[in-house]
PDB file of C-alpha atoms and ligand atoms in Angstrom:
ATOM      1  CA  MET A 147     148.926 100.275 105.593  1.00  0.00           C
ATOM      2  CA  SER A 148     147.708 102.276 108.711  1.00  0.00           C
ATOM      3  CA  ASP A 149     148.797 105.518 106.899  1.00  0.00           C
ATOM      4  CA  VAL A 150     146.672 104.622 103.873  1.00  0.00           C
ATOM      5  CA  GLN A 151     145.043 107.639 102.576  1.00  0.00           C
ATOM      6  CA  ARG A 152     141.171 107.700 103.200  1.00  0.00           C
ATOM      7  CA  PHE A 153     138.769 109.601 100.988  1.00  0.00           C
ATOM      8  CA  ASP A 154     135.129 109.573 100.587  1.00  0.00           C
ATOM      9  CA  TYR A 155     133.244 107.966  97.687  1.00  0.00           C
ATOM     10  CA  ALA A 156     130.876 110.159  95.804  1.00  0.00           C
ATOM     11  CA  GLY A 157     129.536 107.580  93.301  1.00  0.00           C
ATOM     12  CA  THR A 158     126.140 107.843  91.735  1.00  0.00           C
ATOM     13  CA  GLY A 159     123.818 105.753  93.861  1.00  0.00           C
ATOM     14  CA  LEU A 160     121.819 102.926  92.628  1.00  0.00           C
ATOM     15  CA  GLU A 161     118.204 103.851  93.454  1.00  0.00           C
ATOM     16  CA  ASP A 162     115.721 101.285  94.737  1.00  0.00           C
ATOM     17  CA  SER A 163     114.087 101.300  91.218  1.00  0.00           C
ATOM     18  CA  VAL A 164     116.583  99.485  88.964  1.00  0.00           C
ATOM     19  CA  PRO A 165     115.822  97.922  85.625  1.00  0.00           C
ATOM     20  CA  GLN A 166     114.158  94.406  85.582  1.00  0.00           C
ATOM     21  CA  ALA A 167     117.198  92.863  83.915  1.00  0.00           C
ATOM     22  CA  PRO A 168     120.974  93.898  84.432  1.00  0.00           C
ATOM     23  CA  TRP A 169     121.701  94.426  80.683  1.00  0.00           C
ATOM     24  CA  GLU A 170     120.738  98.178  80.641  1.00  0.00           C
ATOM     25  CA  LEU A 171     123.046  98.971  83.663  1.00  0.00           C
ATOM     26  CA  VAL A 172     125.952  96.717  82.521  1.00  0.00           C
ATOM     27  CA  SER A 173     125.909  98.368  79.110  1.00  0.00           C
ATOM     28  CA  ARG A 174     125.545 101.927  80.420  1.00  0.00           C
ATOM     29  CA  TRP A 175     128.217 101.530  83.034  1.00  0.00           C
ATOM     30  CA  VAL A 176     130.766  99.895  80.624  1.00  0.00           C
ATOM     31  CA  ARG A 177     130.159 102.680  78.014  1.00  0.00           C
ATOM     32  CA  GLU A 178     130.424 105.453  80.740  1.00  0.00           C
ATOM     33  CA  ALA A 179     133.683 104.059  81.807  1.00  0.00           C
ATOM     34  CA  GLN A 180     135.111 104.040  78.256  1.00  0.00           C
ATOM     35  CA  GLU A 181     133.838 107.591  77.893  1.00  0.00           C
ATOM     36  CA  ALA A 182     135.449 108.696  81.101  1.00  0.00           C
ATOM     37  CA  ALA A 183     138.744 107.003  80.097  1.00  0.00           C
ATOM     38  CA  ASP A 184     138.631 109.206  76.984  1.00  0.00           C
ATOM     39  CA  GLU A 185     138.213 112.378  78.900  1.00  0.00           C
ATOM     40  CA  ARG A 186     139.928 111.787  82.320  1.00  0.00           C
ATOM     41  CA  ALA A 187     143.586 110.914  83.047  1.00  0.00           C
ATOM     42  CA  ASP A 188     142.618 109.136  86.245  1.00  0.00           C
ATOM     43  CA  VAL A 189     140.528 106.562  84.445  1.00  0.00           C
ATOM     44  CA  TYR A 190     142.695 104.248  82.189  1.00  0.00           C
ATOM     45  CA  GLU A 191     142.369 100.619  80.937  1.00  0.00           C
ATOM     46  CA  PRO A 192     138.551 100.832  81.600  1.00  0.00           C
ATOM     47  CA  SER A 193     138.349  97.389  79.986  1.00  0.00           C
ATOM     48  CA  ALA A 194     140.594  95.625  82.589  1.00  0.00           C
ATOM     49  CA  MET A 195     138.607  92.876  84.111  1.00  0.00           C
ATOM     50  CA  ALA A 196     139.718  90.443  86.886  1.00  0.00           C
ATOM     51  CA  VAL A 197     138.628  86.998  85.882  1.00  0.00           C
ATOM     52  CA  ALA A 198     138.670  84.237  88.438  1.00  0.00           C
ATOM     53  CA  THR A 199     138.463  80.450  87.711  1.00  0.00           C
ATOM     54  CA  VAL A 200     138.646  77.472  89.824  1.00  0.00           C
ATOM     55  CA  ASP A 201     140.897  74.369  89.255  1.00  0.00           C
ATOM     56  CA  ARG A 202     139.817  70.667  89.617  1.00  0.00           C
ATOM     57  CA  THR A 203     140.904  70.653  93.398  1.00  0.00           C
ATOM     58  CA  GLY A 204     138.623  73.686  94.149  1.00  0.00           C
ATOM     59  CA  LEU A 205     141.546  76.247  94.393  1.00  0.00           C
ATOM     60  CA  PRO A 206     140.644  79.474  92.873  1.00  0.00           C
ATOM     61  CA  ASP A 207     142.766  81.541  90.612  1.00  0.00           C
ATOM     62  CA  VAL A 208     142.476  85.104  89.217  1.00  0.00           C
ATOM     63  CA  ARG A 209     144.176  87.277  86.661  1.00  0.00           C
ATOM     64  CA  THR A 210     143.449  90.360  84.683  1.00  0.00           C
ATOM     65  CA  VAL A 211     142.278  90.289  81.072  1.00  0.00           C
ATOM     66  CA  LEU A 212     140.748  92.905  78.854  1.00  0.00           C
ATOM     67  CA  LEU A 213     136.977  92.954  78.146  1.00  0.00           C
ATOM     68  CA  ARG A 214     136.796  92.603  74.382  1.00  0.00           C
ATOM     69  CA  PHE A 215     133.128  91.452  73.784  1.00  0.00           C
ATOM     70  CA  LEU A 216     129.913  92.633  75.387  1.00  0.00           C
ATOM     71  CA  ASP A 217     126.561  91.527  74.521  1.00  0.00           C
ATOM     72  CA  PRO A 218     123.426  90.281  76.445  1.00  0.00           C
ATOM     73  CA  ARG A 219     125.131  86.777  76.679  1.00  0.00           C
ATOM     74  CA  GLY A 220     127.740  88.304  78.944  1.00  0.00           C
ATOM     75  CA  PRO A 221     131.141  89.765  78.919  1.00  0.00           C
ATOM     76  CA  GLY A 222     133.957  88.197  76.752  1.00  0.00           C
ATOM     77  CA  PHE A 223     137.673  88.036  76.453  1.00  0.00           C
ATOM     78  CA  VAL A 224     140.341  86.320  74.336  1.00  0.00           C
ATOM     79  CA  THR A 225     143.155  84.179  75.519  1.00  0.00           C
ATOM     80  CA  SER A 226     145.104  81.012  74.672  1.00  0.00           C
ATOM     81  CA  ARG A 227     143.786  77.317  74.918  1.00  0.00           C
ATOM     82  CA  HIS A 228     147.401  76.624  76.350  1.00  0.00           C
ATOM     83  CA  SER A 229     146.676  78.863  79.417  1.00  0.00           C
ATOM     84  CA  GLN A 230     146.129  77.947  82.958  1.00  0.00           C
ATOM     85  CA  LYS A 231     142.839  79.624  82.866  1.00  0.00           C
ATOM     86  CA  ALA A 232     141.640  77.644  79.732  1.00  0.00           C
ATOM     87  CA  ALA A 233     142.640  74.426  81.591  1.00  0.00           C
ATOM     88  CA  GLN A 234     140.600  75.458  84.600  1.00  0.00           C
ATOM     89  CA  ILE A 235     137.615  76.372  82.409  1.00  0.00           C
ATOM     90  CA  SER A 236     137.779  73.001  80.847  1.00  0.00           C
ATOM     91  CA  ASP A 237     137.885  71.279  84.220  1.00  0.00           C
ATOM     92  CA  THR A 238     135.195  73.051  86.069  1.00  0.00           C
ATOM     93  CA  HIS A 239     133.371  75.593  83.609  1.00  0.00           C
ATOM     94  CA  LEU A 240     133.089  77.944  86.669  1.00  0.00           C
ATOM     95  CA  ILE A 241     134.006  81.592  86.264  1.00  0.00           C
ATOM     96  CA  ALA A 242     133.575  84.999  87.933  1.00  0.00           C
ATOM     97  CA  ALA A 243     134.718  88.367  86.989  1.00  0.00           C
ATOM     98  CA  THR A 244     134.838  91.889  88.338  1.00  0.00           C
ATOM     99  CA  LEU A 245     135.055  95.234  86.567  1.00  0.00           C
ATOM    100  CA  THR A 246     136.348  97.889  88.845  1.00  0.00           C
ATOM    101  CA  TRP A 247     136.317 101.537  88.039  1.00  0.00           C
ATOM    102  CA  ALA A 248     137.694 102.985  91.145  1.00  0.00           C
ATOM    103  CA  PRO A 249     137.848 106.661  90.175  1.00  0.00           C
ATOM    104  CA  LEU A 250     134.208 106.392  89.183  1.00  0.00           C
ATOM    105  CA  PHE A 251     133.331 104.713  92.424  1.00  0.00           C
ATOM    106  CA  ARG A 252     131.678 101.768  90.500  1.00  0.00           C
ATOM    107  CA  ALA A 253     132.222  98.013  90.085  1.00  0.00           C
ATOM    108  CA  ILE A 254     130.256  95.151  88.520  1.00  0.00           C
ATOM    109  CA  ARG A 255     130.663  91.541  89.520  1.00  0.00           C
ATOM    110  CA  PHE A 256     129.639  88.601  87.460  1.00  0.00           C
ATOM    111  CA  ARG A 257     129.419  84.815  88.464  1.00  0.00           C
ATOM    112  CA  GLY A 258     128.528  82.173  86.174  1.00  0.00           C
ATOM    113  CA  VAL A 259     129.732  79.579  83.619  1.00  0.00           C
ATOM    114  CA  ALA A 260     132.279  79.896  80.923  1.00  0.00           C
ATOM    115  CA  GLN A 261     131.136  79.682  77.216  1.00  0.00           C
ATOM    116  CA  GLN A 262     133.349  79.456  74.372  1.00  0.00           C
ATOM    117  CA  ILE A 263     132.884  82.364  72.032  1.00  0.00           C
ATOM    118  CA  GLU A 264     132.037  81.392  68.402  1.00  0.00           C
ATOM    119  CA  SER A 265     135.288  81.344  66.294  1.00  0.00           C
ATOM    120  CA  ASP A 266     133.987  83.657  63.592  1.00  0.00           C
ATOM    121  CA  ILE A 267     133.660  86.409  66.226  1.00  0.00           C
ATOM    122  CA  THR A 268     137.255  85.698  67.757  1.00  0.00           C
ATOM    123  CA  ASP A 269     138.663  85.311  64.145  1.00  0.00           C
ATOM    124  CA  GLU A 270     137.470  88.723  63.090  1.00  0.00           C
ATOM    125  CA  TYR A 271     138.672  90.266  66.262  1.00  0.00           C
ATOM    126  CA  TRP A 272     142.165  88.557  65.497  1.00  0.00           C
ATOM    127  CA  GLY A 273     142.431  90.554  62.281  1.00  0.00           C
ATOM    128  CA  GLY A 274     141.922  93.801  63.893  1.00  0.00           C
ATOM    129  CA  ARG A 275     144.910  93.309  66.325  1.00  0.00           C
ATOM    130  CA  PRO A 276     148.242  95.032  65.665  1.00  0.00           C
ATOM    131  CA  TRP A 277     150.662  92.867  63.661  1.00  0.00           C
ATOM    132  CA  GLY A 278     153.103  92.662  66.606  1.00  0.00           C
ATOM    133  CA  SER A 279     150.545  91.395  68.976  1.00  0.00           C
ATOM    134  CA  ARG A 280     149.519  88.683  66.514  1.00  0.00           C
ATOM    135  CA  ILE A 281     153.146  87.662  66.096  1.00  0.00           C
ATOM    136  CA  SER A 282     153.570  87.541  69.956  1.00  0.00           C
ATOM    137  CA  ALA A 283     150.485  85.352  70.373  1.00  0.00           C
ATOM    138  CA  TRP A 284     151.951  82.806  67.975  1.00  0.00           C
ATOM    139  CA  ALA A 285     155.276  82.951  69.754  1.00  0.00           C
ATOM    140  CA  SER A 286     153.862  82.272  73.227  1.00  0.00           C
ATOM    141  CA  ARG A 287     152.699  79.045  74.694  1.00  0.00           C
ATOM    142  CA  GLN A 288     150.763  80.856  77.303  1.00  0.00           C
ATOM    143  CA  SER A 289     151.253  79.832  80.996  1.00  0.00           C
ATOM    144  CA  HIS A 290     154.016  77.325  80.096  1.00  0.00           C
ATOM    145  CA  PRO A 291     157.751  77.876  81.137  1.00  0.00           C
ATOM    146  CA  VAL A 292     160.398  79.216  78.914  1.00  0.00           C
ATOM    147  CA  ALA A 293     164.130  79.007  79.460  1.00  0.00           C
ATOM    148  CA  SER A 294     164.714  82.818  78.854  1.00  0.00           C
ATOM    149  CA  ARG A 295     163.262  85.954  77.296  1.00  0.00           C
ATOM    150  CA  GLN A 296     166.065  85.484  74.397  1.00  0.00           C
ATOM    151  CA  VAL A 297     164.184  82.251  73.552  1.00  0.00           C
ATOM    152  CA  MET A 298     160.927  84.108  73.064  1.00  0.00           C
ATOM    153  CA  GLU A 299     162.721  86.938  71.120  1.00  0.00           C
ATOM    154  CA  ASP A 300     164.292  84.590  68.765  1.00  0.00           C
ATOM    155  CA  THR A 301     160.957  82.850  68.158  1.00  0.00           C
ATOM    156  CA  VAL A 302     159.330  86.162  67.498  1.00  0.00           C
ATOM    157  CA  ARG A 303     162.234  87.014  64.986  1.00  0.00           C
ATOM    158  CA  ASP A 304     161.598  83.744  63.136  1.00  0.00           C
ATOM    159  CA  LEU A 305     157.848  84.276  62.919  1.00  0.00           C
ATOM    160  CA  ALA A 306     158.234  87.864  61.670  1.00  0.00           C
ATOM    161  CA  GLN A 307     160.090  86.457  58.813  1.00  0.00           C
ATOM    162  CA  ARG A 308     157.372  83.749  58.183  1.00  0.00           C
ATOM    163  CA  TYR A 309     154.522  86.153  58.550  1.00  0.00           C
ATOM    164  CA  PRO A 310     155.876  89.664  57.547  1.00  0.00           C
ATOM    165  CA  ASP A 311     153.761  92.809  58.149  1.00  0.00           C
ATOM    166  CA  MET A 312     152.103  93.698  54.797  1.00  0.00           C
ATOM    167  CA  GLY A 313     149.574  95.867  56.617  1.00  0.00           C
ATOM    168  CA  ASN A 314     146.697  93.354  56.062  1.00  0.00           C
ATOM    169  CA  PRO A 315     144.556  91.626  58.718  1.00  0.00           C
ATOM    170  CA  ASP A 316     145.355  88.188  57.384  1.00  0.00           C
ATOM    171  CA  ASP A 317     149.177  88.717  57.361  1.00  0.00           C
ATOM    172  CA  VAL A 318     149.180  86.361  60.298  1.00  0.00           C
ATOM    173  CA  PRO A 319     147.018  83.472  60.349  1.00  0.00           C
ATOM    174  CA  VAL A 320     144.718  82.865  63.396  1.00  0.00           C
ATOM    175  CA  PRO A 321     146.653  80.483  65.691  1.00  0.00           C
ATOM    176  CA  PRO A 322     145.060  77.126  66.717  1.00  0.00           C
ATOM    177  CA  ASP A 323     145.032  78.105  70.368  1.00  0.00           C
ATOM    178  CA  TRP A 324     143.355  81.316  69.950  1.00  0.00           C
ATOM    179  CA  VAL A 325     140.135  81.324  71.909  1.00  0.00           C
ATOM    180  CA  GLY A 326     137.507  83.403  73.514  1.00  0.00           C
ATOM    181  CA  TYR A 327     135.264  82.955  76.459  1.00  0.00           C
ATOM    182  CA  ARG A 328     132.262  84.549  77.684  1.00  0.00           C
ATOM    183  CA  ILE A 329     131.021  84.614  81.193  1.00  0.00           C
ATOM    184  CA  HIS A 330     127.214  83.654  80.993  1.00  0.00           C
ATOM    185  CA  PRO A 331     126.020  84.996  84.283  1.00  0.00           C
ATOM    186  CA  GLN A 332     123.808  83.655  87.036  1.00  0.00           C
ATOM    187  CA  GLU A 333     124.612  86.591  89.288  1.00  0.00           C
ATOM    188  CA  VAL A 334     125.422  90.225  88.601  1.00  0.00           C
ATOM    189  CA  GLU A 335     126.118  92.822  91.193  1.00  0.00           C
ATOM    190  CA  PHE A 336     126.419  96.430  90.818  1.00  0.00           C
ATOM    191  CA  TRP A 337     128.415  98.246  93.550  1.00  0.00           C
ATOM    192  CA  ALA A 338     128.341 102.166  93.799  1.00  0.00           C
ATOM    193  CA  GLY A 339     130.529 103.835  96.481  1.00  0.00           C
ATOM    194  CA  ARG A 340     128.667 106.495  98.411  1.00  0.00           C
ATOM    195  CA  PRO A 341     129.720 108.841 101.161  1.00  0.00           C
ATOM    196  CA  ASP A 342     130.616 107.571 104.680  1.00  0.00           C
ATOM    197  CA  ARG A 343     131.125 103.980 103.248  1.00  0.00           C
ATOM    198  CA  LEU A 344     127.263 103.665 103.004  1.00  0.00           C
ATOM    199  CA  HIS A 345     127.509 102.130  99.671  1.00  0.00           C
ATOM    200  CA  ASP A 346     124.799 100.761  97.339  1.00  0.00           C
ATOM    201  CA  ARG A 347     124.890  97.190  96.323  1.00  0.00           C
ATOM    202  CA  ILE A 348     122.239  95.683  94.066  1.00  0.00           C
ATOM    203  CA  ARG A 349     122.666  91.938  93.151  1.00  0.00           C
ATOM    204  CA  TYR A 350     120.578  90.390  90.217  1.00  0.00           C
ATOM    205  CA  ALA A 351     120.173  86.637  90.583  1.00  0.00           C
ATOM    206  CA  ALA A 352     118.764  84.058  88.149  1.00  0.00           C
ATOM    207  CA  ALA A 353     117.975  80.479  88.849  1.00  0.00           C
ATOM    208  CA  SER A 354     120.588  79.357  86.272  1.00  0.00           C
ATOM    209  CA  PRO A 355     122.803  81.253  83.858  1.00  0.00           C
ATOM    210  CA  ALA A 356     120.705  83.653  81.856  1.00  0.00           C
ATOM    211  CA  ASP A 357     120.964  86.411  79.243  1.00  0.00           C
ATOM    212  CA  LEU A 358     121.460  89.726  80.710  1.00  0.00           C
ATOM    213  CA  ASP A 359     118.492  91.223  78.844  1.00  0.00           C
ATOM    214  CA  ASP A 360     115.994  88.284  79.861  1.00  0.00           C
ATOM    215  CA  ALA A 361     113.647  90.265  82.112  1.00  0.00           C
ATOM    216  CA  ALA A 362     111.833  87.086  83.170  1.00  0.00           C
ATOM    217  CA  ALA A 363     114.936  85.427  84.438  1.00  0.00           C
ATOM    218  CA  TRP A 364     116.228  87.956  86.995  1.00  0.00           C
ATOM    219  CA  SER A 365     115.363  89.063  90.410  1.00  0.00           C
ATOM    220  CA  THR A 366     117.042  91.911  92.379  1.00  0.00           C
ATOM    221  CA  THR A 367     118.094  92.222  95.978  1.00  0.00           C
ATOM    222  CA  ARG A 368     119.585  95.269  97.790  1.00  0.00           C
ATOM    223  CA  LEU A 369     122.602  94.245  99.836  1.00  0.00           C
ATOM    224  CA  GLN A 370     124.146  96.063 102.822  1.00  0.00           C
ATOM    225  CA  PRO A 371     127.596  97.344 102.018  1.00  0.00           C
TER     226      PRO A 371
HETATM  227  C1  FMN B  93     146.120  94.970  81.991  1.00  0.00           C
HETATM  228  C2  FMN B  93     146.171  93.525  81.615  1.00  0.00           C
HETATM  229  C3  FMN B  93     145.374  92.972  80.436  1.00  0.00           C
HETATM  230  C4  FMN B  93     145.572  91.583  80.039  1.00  0.00           C
HETATM  231  N1  FMN B  93     144.849  91.117  79.163  1.00  0.00           N
HETATM  232  C5  FMN B  93     144.944  89.862  78.826  1.00  0.00           C
HETATM  233  C6  FMN B  93     144.030  89.293  77.874  1.00  0.00           C
HETATM  234  O1  FMN B  93     143.098  89.903  77.353  1.00  0.00           O
HETATM  235  N2  FMN B  93     144.038  87.972  77.644  1.00  0.00           N
HETATM  236  C7  FMN B  93     144.949  87.094  78.343  1.00  0.00           C
HETATM  237  O2  FMN B  93     145.069  85.929  77.950  1.00  0.00           O
HETATM  238  N3  FMN B  93     145.971  87.604  79.193  1.00  0.00           N
HETATM  239  C8  FMN B  93     145.776  88.937  79.469  1.00  0.00           C
HETATM  240  N4  FMN B  93     146.740  89.424  80.469  1.00  0.00           N
HETATM  241  C9  FMN B  93     147.660  88.460  81.073  1.00  0.00           C
HETATM  242  C10 FMN B  93     146.907  87.835  82.203  1.00  0.00           C
HETATM  243  O3  FMN B  93     146.724  88.485  83.334  1.00  0.00           O
HETATM  244  C11 FMN B  93     147.687  86.555  82.640  1.00  0.00           C
HETATM  245  O4  FMN B  93     148.992  86.781  82.964  1.00  0.00           O
HETATM  246  C12 FMN B  93     147.709  85.415  81.485  1.00  0.00           C
HETATM  247  O5  FMN B  93     146.346  85.510  80.827  1.00  0.00           O
HETATM  248  C13 FMN B  93     147.915  84.037  81.904  1.00  0.00           C
HETATM  249  O6  FMN B  93     147.006  83.750  82.872  1.00  0.00           O
HETATM  250  P1  FMN B  93     146.664  82.153  83.304  1.00  0.00           P
HETATM  251  O7  FMN B  93     148.104  81.460  83.421  1.00  0.00           O
HETATM  252  O8  FMN B  93     145.939  82.364  84.699  1.00  0.00           O
HETATM  253  O9  FMN B  93     145.924  81.438  82.359  1.00  0.00           O
HETATM  254  C14 FMN B  93     146.493  90.774  80.886  1.00  0.00           C
HETATM  255  C15 FMN B  93     147.290  91.359  81.960  1.00  0.00           C
HETATM  256  C16 FMN B  93     147.017  92.672  82.311  1.00  0.00           C
HETATM  257  C17 FMN B  93     147.750  93.208  83.499  1.00  0.00           C
END
């Protein structure tokens, strides 16, 4: 890695005066990343979010999911109750995540507890997914072993016959393992890359998990890069 390319970061700084609660910045940075992805080839999958959980022995785990819900209660994603992450959430409730937009020199980190998202919200989202994705979700017992790819493809073929694509959101029923989690945060940190690695970091902290727009709950600290 010694020949790694080095280039300076020209992110927009976080001035000393930031909003009292993190919601305004979270929603603005997510929106700006999505707008940048529409306009720039170097910004793609702006919703990709690394989500860390902890198992019952204290061993951390991390994987990428897509940010699918964002409101003042925190960022949310969908997954399977069969997954390793769901088991870890059930065991410890602890969760952290980061959204990183390297070409924009920006990142946001969240730490907090996982909350299950209300099923009317995740069911509605289910109906908007492409038919093939809905079939694949039924076919997969996420994070469990399978003998071969052929086994999965055979399962998909059987399910496609059972739930054919009629072009309707309810062609494929919501599977029982379909679940969404949100990160109800206790800490939110904004990172803005600046020239000469003199980056900006502003951390919002609350005494306990709080809504992102609850001005009374949050205090801010500037951290050294
Ligand atoms: C770009 C990208 C997006 C992904 N989105 C999701 C997602 O939204 N939900 C999900 O359960 N897995 C998603 N995955 C797969 C996960 O990274 C992971 O493999 C899977 O959830 C199983 O993780 P677990 O065994 O730790 O539970 C995505 C992977 C990538 C690379």
